[in-house]
Short mmCIF file of C-alpha atoms in Angstrom, two decimals:
data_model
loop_
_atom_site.label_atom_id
_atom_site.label_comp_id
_atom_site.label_asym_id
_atom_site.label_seq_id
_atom_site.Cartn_x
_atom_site.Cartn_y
_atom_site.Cartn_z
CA UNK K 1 157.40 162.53 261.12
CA UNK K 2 155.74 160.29 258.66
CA UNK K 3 158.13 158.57 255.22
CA UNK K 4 157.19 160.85 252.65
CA UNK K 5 159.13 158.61 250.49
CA UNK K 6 157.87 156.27 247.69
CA UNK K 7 157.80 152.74 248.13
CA UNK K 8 160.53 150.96 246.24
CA UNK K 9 160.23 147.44 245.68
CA UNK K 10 162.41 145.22 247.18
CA UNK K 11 164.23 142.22 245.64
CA UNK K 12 162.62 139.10 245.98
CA UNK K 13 164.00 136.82 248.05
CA UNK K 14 161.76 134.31 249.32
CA UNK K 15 159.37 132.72 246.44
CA UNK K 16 161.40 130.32 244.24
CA UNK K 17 158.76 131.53 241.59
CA UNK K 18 159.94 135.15 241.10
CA UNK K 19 164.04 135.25 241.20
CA UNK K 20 163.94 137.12 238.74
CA UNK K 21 165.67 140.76 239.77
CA UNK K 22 163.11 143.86 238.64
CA UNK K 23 164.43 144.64 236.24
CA UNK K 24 164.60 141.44 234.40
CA UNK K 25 161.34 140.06 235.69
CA UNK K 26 158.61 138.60 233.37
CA UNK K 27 155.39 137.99 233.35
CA UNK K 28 156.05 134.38 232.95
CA UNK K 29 157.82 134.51 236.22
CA UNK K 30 154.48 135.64 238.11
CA UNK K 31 152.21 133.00 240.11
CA UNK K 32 148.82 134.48 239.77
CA UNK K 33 145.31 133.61 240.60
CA UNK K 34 143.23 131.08 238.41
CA UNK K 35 140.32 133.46 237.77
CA UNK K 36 140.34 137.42 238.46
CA UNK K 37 137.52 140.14 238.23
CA UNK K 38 138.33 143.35 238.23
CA UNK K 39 135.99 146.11 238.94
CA UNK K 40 136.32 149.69 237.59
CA UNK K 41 134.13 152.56 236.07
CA UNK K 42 137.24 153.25 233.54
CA UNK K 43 138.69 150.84 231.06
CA UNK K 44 140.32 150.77 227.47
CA UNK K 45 139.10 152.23 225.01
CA UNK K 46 139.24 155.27 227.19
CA UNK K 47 143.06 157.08 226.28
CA UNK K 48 143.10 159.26 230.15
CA UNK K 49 142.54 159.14 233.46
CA UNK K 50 142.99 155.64 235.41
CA UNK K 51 141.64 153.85 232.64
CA UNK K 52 145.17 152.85 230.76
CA UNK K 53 146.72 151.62 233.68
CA UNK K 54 144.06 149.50 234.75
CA UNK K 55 143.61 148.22 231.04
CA UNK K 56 147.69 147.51 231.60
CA UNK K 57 147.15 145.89 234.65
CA UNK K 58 144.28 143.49 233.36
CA UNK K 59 146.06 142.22 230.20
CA UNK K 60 148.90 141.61 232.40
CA UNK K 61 147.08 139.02 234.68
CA UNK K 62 145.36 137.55 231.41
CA UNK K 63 148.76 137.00 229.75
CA UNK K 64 150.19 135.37 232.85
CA UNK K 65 147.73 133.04 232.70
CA UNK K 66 145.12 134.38 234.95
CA UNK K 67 141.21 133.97 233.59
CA UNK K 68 140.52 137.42 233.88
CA UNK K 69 136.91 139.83 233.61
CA UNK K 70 136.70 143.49 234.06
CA UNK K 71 133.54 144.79 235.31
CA UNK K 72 133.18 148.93 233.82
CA UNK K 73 131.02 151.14 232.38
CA UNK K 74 130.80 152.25 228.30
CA UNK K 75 133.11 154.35 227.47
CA UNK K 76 132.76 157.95 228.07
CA UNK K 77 135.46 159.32 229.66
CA UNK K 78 137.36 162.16 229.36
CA UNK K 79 134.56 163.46 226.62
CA UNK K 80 131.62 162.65 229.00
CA UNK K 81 129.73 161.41 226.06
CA UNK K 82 129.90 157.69 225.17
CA UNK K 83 131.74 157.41 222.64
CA UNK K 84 130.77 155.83 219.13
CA UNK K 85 129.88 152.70 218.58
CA UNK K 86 129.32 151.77 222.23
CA UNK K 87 126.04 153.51 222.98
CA UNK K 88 123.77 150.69 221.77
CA UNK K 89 125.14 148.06 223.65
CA UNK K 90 126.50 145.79 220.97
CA UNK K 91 129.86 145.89 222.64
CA UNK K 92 128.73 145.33 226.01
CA UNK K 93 129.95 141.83 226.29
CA UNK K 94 133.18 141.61 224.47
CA UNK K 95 136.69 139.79 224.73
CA UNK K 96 140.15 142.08 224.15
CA UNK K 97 143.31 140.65 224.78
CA UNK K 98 142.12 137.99 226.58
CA UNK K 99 140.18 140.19 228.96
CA UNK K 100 136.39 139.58 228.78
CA UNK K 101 135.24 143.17 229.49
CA UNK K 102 131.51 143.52 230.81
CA UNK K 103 130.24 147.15 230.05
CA UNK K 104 126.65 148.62 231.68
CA UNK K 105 125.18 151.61 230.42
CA UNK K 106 125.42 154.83 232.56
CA UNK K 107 124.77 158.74 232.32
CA UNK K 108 128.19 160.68 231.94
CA UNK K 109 128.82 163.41 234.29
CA UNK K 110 128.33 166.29 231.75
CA UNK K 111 129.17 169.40 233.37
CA UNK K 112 131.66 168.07 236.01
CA UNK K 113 129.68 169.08 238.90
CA UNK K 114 128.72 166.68 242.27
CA UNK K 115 125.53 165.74 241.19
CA UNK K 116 125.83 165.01 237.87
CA UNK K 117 129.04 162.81 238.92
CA UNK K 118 126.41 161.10 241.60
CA UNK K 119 123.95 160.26 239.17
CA UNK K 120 127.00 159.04 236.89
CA UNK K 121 128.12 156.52 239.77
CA UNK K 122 124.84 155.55 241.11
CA UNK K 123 123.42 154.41 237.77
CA UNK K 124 126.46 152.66 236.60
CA UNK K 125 127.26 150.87 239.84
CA UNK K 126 123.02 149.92 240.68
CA UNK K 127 123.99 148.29 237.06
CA UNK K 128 126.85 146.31 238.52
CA UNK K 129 124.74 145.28 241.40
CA UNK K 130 122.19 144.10 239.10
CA UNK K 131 124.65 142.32 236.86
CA UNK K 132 125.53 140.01 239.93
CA UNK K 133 121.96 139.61 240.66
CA UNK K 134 121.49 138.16 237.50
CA UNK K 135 124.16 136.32 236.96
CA UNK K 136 125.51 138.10 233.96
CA UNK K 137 128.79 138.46 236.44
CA UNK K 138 129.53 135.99 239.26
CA UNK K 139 131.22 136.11 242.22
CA UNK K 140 135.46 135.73 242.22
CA UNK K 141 137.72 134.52 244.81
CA UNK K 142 140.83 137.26 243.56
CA UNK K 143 139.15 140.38 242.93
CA UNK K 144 140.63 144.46 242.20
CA UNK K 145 138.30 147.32 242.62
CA UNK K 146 139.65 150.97 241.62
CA UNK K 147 138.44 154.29 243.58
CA UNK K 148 137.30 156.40 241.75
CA UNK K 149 134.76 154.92 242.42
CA UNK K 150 134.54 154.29 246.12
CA UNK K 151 130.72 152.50 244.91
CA UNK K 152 133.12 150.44 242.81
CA UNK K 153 135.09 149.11 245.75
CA UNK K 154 131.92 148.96 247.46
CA UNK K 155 130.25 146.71 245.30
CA UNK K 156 133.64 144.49 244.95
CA UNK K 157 133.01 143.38 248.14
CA UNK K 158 129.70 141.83 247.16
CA UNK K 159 131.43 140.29 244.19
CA UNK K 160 133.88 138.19 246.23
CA UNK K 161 133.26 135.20 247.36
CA UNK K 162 133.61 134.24 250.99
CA UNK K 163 137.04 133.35 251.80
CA UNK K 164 138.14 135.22 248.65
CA UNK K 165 140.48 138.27 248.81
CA UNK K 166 139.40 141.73 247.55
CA UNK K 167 142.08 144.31 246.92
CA UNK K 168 140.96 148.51 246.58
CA UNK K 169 143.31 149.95 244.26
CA UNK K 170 142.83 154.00 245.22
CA UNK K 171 143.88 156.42 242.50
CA UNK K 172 141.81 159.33 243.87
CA UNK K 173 140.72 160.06 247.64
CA UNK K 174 137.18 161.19 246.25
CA UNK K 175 136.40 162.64 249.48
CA UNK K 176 140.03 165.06 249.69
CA UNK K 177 139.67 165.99 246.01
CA UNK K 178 136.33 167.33 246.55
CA UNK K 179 136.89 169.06 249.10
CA UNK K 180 139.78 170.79 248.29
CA UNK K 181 138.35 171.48 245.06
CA UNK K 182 135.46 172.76 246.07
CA UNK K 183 132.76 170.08 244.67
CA UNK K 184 130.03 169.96 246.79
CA UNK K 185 129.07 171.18 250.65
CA UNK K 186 130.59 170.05 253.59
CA UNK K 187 128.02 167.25 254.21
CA UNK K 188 128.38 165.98 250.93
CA UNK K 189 132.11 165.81 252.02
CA UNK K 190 131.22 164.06 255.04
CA UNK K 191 129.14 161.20 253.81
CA UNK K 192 132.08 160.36 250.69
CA UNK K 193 134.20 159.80 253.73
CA UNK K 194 132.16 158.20 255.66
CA UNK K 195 131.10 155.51 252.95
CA UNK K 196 135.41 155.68 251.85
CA UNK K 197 135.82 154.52 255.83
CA UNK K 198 133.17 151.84 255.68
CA UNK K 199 134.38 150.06 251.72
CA UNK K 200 137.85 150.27 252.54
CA UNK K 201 137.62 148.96 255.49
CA UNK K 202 135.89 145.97 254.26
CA UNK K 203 138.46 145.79 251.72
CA UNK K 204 140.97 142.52 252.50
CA UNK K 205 143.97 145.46 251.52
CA UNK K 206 144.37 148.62 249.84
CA UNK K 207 146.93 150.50 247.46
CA UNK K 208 147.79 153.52 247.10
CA UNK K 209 149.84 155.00 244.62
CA UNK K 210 152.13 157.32 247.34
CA UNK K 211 152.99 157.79 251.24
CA UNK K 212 151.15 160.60 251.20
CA UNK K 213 147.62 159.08 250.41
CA UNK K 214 148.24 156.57 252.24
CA UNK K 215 148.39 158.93 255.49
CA UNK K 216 145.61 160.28 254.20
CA UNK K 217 143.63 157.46 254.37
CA UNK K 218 145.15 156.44 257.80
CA UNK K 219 143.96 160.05 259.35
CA UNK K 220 140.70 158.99 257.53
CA UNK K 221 140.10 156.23 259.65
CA UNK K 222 141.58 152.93 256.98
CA UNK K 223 142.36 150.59 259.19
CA UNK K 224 143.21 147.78 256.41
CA UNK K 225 146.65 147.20 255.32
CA UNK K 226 147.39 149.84 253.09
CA UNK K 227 150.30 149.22 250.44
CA UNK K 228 151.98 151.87 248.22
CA UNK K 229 152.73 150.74 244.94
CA UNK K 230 153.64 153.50 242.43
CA UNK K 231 152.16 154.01 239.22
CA UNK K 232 153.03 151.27 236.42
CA UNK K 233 153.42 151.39 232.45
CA UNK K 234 153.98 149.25 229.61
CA UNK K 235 157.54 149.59 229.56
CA UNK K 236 157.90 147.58 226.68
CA UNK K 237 155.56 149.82 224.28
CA UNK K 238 156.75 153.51 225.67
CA UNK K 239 160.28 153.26 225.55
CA UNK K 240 162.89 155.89 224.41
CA UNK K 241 162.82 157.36 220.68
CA UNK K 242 164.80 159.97 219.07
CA UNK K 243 163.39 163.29 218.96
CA UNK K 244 161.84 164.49 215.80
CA UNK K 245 162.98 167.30 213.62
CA UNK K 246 160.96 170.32 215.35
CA UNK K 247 160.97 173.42 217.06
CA UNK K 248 161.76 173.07 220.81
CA UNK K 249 158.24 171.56 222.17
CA UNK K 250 157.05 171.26 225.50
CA UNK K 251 154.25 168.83 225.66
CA UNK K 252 150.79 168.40 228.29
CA UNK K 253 148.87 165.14 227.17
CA UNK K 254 145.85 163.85 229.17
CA UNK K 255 142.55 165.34 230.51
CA UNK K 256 141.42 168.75 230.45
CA UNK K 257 140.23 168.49 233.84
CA UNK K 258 139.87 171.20 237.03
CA UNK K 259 142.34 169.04 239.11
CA UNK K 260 145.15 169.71 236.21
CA UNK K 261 145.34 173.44 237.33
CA UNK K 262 146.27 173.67 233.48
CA UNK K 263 145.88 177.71 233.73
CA UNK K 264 149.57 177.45 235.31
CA UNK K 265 150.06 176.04 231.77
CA UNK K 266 148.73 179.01 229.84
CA UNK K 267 150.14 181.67 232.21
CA UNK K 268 153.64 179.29 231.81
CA UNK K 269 153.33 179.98 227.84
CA UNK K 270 152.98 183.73 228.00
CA UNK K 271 156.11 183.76 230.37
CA UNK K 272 157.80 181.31 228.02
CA UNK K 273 156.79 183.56 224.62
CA UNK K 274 159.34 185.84 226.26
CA UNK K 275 162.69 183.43 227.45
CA UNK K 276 162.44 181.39 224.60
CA UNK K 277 160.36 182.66 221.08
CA UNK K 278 161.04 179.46 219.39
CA UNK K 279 159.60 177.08 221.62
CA UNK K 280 156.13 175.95 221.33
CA UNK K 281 153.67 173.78 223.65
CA UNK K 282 151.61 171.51 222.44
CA UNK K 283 148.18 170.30 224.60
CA UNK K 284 146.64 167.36 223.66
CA UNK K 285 143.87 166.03 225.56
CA UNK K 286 139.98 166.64 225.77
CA UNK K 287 137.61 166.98 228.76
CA UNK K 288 134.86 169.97 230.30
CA UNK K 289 137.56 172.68 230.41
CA UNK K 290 138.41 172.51 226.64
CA UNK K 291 136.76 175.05 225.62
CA UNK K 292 137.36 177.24 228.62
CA UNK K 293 141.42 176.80 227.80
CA UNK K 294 140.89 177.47 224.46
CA UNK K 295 138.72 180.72 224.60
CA UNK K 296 141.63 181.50 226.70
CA UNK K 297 144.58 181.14 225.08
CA UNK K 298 142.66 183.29 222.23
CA UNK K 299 141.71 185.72 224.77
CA UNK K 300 146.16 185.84 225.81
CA UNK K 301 147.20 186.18 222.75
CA UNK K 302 149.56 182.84 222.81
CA UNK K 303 150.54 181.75 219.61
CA UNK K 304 152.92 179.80 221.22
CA UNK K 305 150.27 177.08 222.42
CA UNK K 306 148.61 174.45 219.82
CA UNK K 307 145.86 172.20 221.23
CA UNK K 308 145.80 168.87 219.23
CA UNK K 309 143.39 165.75 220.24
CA UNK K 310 144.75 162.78 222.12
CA UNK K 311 147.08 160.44 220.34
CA UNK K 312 145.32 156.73 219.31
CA UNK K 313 146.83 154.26 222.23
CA UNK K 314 148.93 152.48 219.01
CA UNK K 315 150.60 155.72 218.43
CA UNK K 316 151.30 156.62 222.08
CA UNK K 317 154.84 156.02 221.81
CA UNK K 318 155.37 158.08 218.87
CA UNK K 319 153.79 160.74 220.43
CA UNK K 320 155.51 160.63 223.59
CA UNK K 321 158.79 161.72 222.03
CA UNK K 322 157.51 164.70 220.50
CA UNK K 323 157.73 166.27 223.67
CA UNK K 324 161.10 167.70 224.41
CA UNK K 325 160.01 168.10 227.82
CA UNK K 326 156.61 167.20 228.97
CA UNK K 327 154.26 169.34 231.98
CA UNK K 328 152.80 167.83 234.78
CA UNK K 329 150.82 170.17 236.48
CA UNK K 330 148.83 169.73 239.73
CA UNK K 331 146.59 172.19 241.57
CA UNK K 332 148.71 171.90 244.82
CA UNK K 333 145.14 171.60 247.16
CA UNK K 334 144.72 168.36 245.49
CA UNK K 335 147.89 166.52 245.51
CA UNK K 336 148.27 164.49 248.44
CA UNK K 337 144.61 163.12 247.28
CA UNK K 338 145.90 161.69 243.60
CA UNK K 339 149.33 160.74 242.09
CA UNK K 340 149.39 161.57 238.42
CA UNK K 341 149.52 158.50 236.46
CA UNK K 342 151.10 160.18 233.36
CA UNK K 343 154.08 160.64 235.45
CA UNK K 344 155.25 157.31 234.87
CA UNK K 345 154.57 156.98 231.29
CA UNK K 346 156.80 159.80 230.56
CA UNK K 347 159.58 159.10 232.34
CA UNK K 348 159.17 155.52 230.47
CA UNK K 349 159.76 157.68 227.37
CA UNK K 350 162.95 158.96 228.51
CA UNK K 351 161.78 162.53 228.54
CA UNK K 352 162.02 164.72 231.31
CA UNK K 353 158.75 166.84 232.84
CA UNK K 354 158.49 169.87 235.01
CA UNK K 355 155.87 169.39 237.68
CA UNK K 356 154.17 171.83 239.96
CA UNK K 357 153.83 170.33 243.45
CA UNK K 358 155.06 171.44 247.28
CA UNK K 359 158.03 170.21 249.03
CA UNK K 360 156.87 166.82 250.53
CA UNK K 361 154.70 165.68 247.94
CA UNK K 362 154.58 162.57 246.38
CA UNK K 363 156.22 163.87 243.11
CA UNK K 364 159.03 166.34 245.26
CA UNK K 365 159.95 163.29 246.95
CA UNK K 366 160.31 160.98 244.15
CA UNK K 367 161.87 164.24 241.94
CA UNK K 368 164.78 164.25 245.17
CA UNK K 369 165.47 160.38 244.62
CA UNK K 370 165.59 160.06 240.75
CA UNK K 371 166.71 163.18 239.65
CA UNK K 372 164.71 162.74 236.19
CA UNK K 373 162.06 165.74 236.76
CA UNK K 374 161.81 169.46 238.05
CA UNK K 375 159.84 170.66 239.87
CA UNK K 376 158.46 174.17 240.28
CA UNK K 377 155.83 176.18 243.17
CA UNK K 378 152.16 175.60 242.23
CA UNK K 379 151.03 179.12 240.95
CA UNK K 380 153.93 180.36 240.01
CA UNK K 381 154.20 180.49 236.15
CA UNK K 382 157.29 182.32 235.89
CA UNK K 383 159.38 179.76 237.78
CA UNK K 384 157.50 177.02 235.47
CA UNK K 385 158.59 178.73 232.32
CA UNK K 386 162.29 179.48 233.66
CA UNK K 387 162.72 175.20 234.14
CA UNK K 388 160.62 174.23 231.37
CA UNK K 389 163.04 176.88 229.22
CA UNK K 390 166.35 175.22 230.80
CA UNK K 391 165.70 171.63 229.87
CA UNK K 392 164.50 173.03 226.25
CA UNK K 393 168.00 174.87 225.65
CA UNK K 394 170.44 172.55 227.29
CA UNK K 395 169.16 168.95 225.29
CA UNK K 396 172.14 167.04 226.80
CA UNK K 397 171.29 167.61 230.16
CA UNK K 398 167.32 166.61 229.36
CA UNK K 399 168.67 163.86 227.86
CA UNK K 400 170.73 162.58 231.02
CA UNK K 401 167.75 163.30 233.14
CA UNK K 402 165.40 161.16 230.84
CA UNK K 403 167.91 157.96 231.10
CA UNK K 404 167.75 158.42 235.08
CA UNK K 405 163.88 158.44 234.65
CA UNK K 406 164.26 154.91 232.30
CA UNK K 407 166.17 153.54 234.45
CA UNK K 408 164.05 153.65 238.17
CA UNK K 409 160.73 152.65 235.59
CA UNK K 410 162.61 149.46 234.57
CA UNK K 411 163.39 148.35 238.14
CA UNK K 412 160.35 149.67 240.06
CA UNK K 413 157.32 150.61 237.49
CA UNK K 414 157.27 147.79 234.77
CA UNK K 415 153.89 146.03 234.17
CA UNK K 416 155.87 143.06 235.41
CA UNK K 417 156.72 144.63 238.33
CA UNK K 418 153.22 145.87 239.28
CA UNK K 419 151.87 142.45 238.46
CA UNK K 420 153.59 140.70 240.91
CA UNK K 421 153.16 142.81 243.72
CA UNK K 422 149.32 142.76 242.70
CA UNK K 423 149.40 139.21 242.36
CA UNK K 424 151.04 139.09 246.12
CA UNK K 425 148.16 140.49 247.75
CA UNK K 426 145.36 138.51 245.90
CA UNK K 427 147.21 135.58 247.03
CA UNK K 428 147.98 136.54 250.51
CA UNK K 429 151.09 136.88 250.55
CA UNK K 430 153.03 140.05 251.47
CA UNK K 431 153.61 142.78 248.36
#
């Protein structure tokens, strides 16, 4: 039966350049590569998706020392729309925190659908092709790619140089999520795995962000080392805060997106209306289902639900801790193809979440070893409310649960952490 478990990371014990125990490492304490590019179709200023733990990730090398590029499209994401400011270009070349960030103009996937997501990929990664044909963007000897895209990690592979080592970072099986989701027939299906098989496999090693995907992959046909290393924050920036003076709040922050199954989150509220009057739930986020969720809530009656915007990244913290309890929920035909990211940022926050997801799961696994989360049966919104409605009325033992959660991100999910187990495999050495 395969380790469902996720990957912990061990002390170090062998490289007189990292004593340092987890929890106490630094960046200064990280050997990493010279030069780095890193190659992704979401980066800062975009507040969802994979986009602020890659932005994490790249300041991170730069501040260790490491001359670092990102390679990624103008913003557009979770709006689909490019977002102010970008859309002529002037900000297409452009150094932030010691990242240089090289943007190429693309067509957002309005709409959500397969095609429009092809045409999205294709013109922003024919872009990144020509870039390197240019010379706008040379080749690297350490380079990252992230999936989503799996064009991104296929055009990483042209942007290393020989010799070099080229690392696939996979938040998303592209080729699972559609299918389970429904996106597109069953060739369409066929030729993302096909092309997932072929990058990866050209790919020096992968990571994954749980055991599960990893299997995944492995039933795919990977046959490239394949690494787990859970989701990482800025533990430094989301930390713990006292809660503010409010009604009890349950909070959902990120994209409005089909995978979130966020009706479970409406039918949750109506349930909730009823075990606890008081309490309220706040959504903040944006996306192609806004409107859909909102027309709904309307159409339910639930005056328990507020939808705000996304908090500005320099308030983040802030708005972390006005969730009493935040929601994580999944679509369950989905999860062993992504591991939410937002996971990690809340438990950084000391606050406790209720997730949907199956026994065996990525999350069920990691809820069984920390003890810092619940979680509930996909599609069942009673149970959801019931635990979402405990943690609200009993604050002390929320509060417990959110210093367990601190704790495992300080000695297994710091940007520190991530860096040097990143850092590991673009050098060669074992993660």
């Amino acid at each position: 039966m395969p380790d469902d478990s996720i990957h912990l990371r061990e002390p170090v014990t062998d490289r007189p350049a990292s004593k340092a125990s987890p929890s106490s490492l630094s960046l200064s304490d990280v050997p990493v590569p010279e030069e780095l590019l890193l190659v992704a179709q979401s980066y800062w200023p975009e507040p969802a998706g994979s986009a602020p733990m890659m932005t994490d990730l790249a300041t991170a090398f730069a501040a260790a020392g490491a001359e670092t590029t990102v390679l990624t499209a103008r913003p557009n994401y979770p709006g689909n729309t490019v977002y102010d400011g970008y859309a002529d270009g002037s900000q297409d070349s452009r150094t932030v925190d010691g990242v240089l960030i090289e943007r190429l103009p693309t067509i957002p996937p309005a709409g959500g659908g397969m095609k429009a997501r092809l045409i999205h990929e294709g013109v922003l990664h024919a872009g990144f092709a020509a870039a390197l044909a240019r010379g706008r963007v040379g080749r690297h000897h350490a380079v990252l790619s992230l999936c989503p895209s799996i064009l991104s990690v296929a055009v990483a592979d042209r942007l290393t140089t020989p010799g070099g080592r080229h690392v696939a970072i996979v938040h998303d099986i592209q080729s699972g999520l559609a299918g389970a989701l429904g996106m597109g027939g069953k060739a369409a299906v066929r030729a993302i795995r096909a092309m997932e098989r072929t990058a990866l496999n050209r790919a020096d090693a992968i990571v994954v962000l749980s055991e599960p995907m990893r299997g995944v992959l492995e039933e795919l046909g990977v046959t490239k080392p394949i690494h787990v290393i859970p989701p990482h924050v800025d533990a430094d920036a989301v930390h713990p805060l006292p809660r503010p003076d409010q009604p009890p709040t349950a909070l959902y922050s990120g994209a409005f997106a089909r995978k979130q199954g966020l009706e479970q989150v409406l039918d949750m509220a109506g349930h909730l209306a009823e075990l606890m009057p008081q309490a309220r739930i706040k959504m903040r986020g944006q996306g192609g289902l806004e409107e859909e969720l909102k027309s709904r809530a309307r159409t339910m009656g639930l005056g328990n639900v507020i939808f705000q915007p996304l908090a500005p990244k320099d308030q983040l913290n802030e708005a972390m801790a006005e969730g009493d309890v935040h929601l994580v929920p999944q679509r369950p035909e989905g999860a062993a193809f992504a591991m939410p990211g937002k996971a990690v940022t809340i438990l950084a926050a000391g606050r406790p979440f209720v997730s949907t997801c199956l026994p065996g799961s990525a999350l069920a696994t990691l809820e069984a070893q920390v003890g810092a989360f619940l979680c509930t049966p996909p599609e069942e919104p009673r149970a959801m409310a019931e635990a979402v409605a405990a943690l609200l009325s009993d604050p002390a033992r929320a509060t417990a649960m959110g210093r367990r959660g601190r704790a495992w991100v300080e000695a297994n999910a710091t940007r520190a952490v991530a860096l040097d187990r990143y850092a590991r495999l673009l050098l060669g050495e074992a993660a």
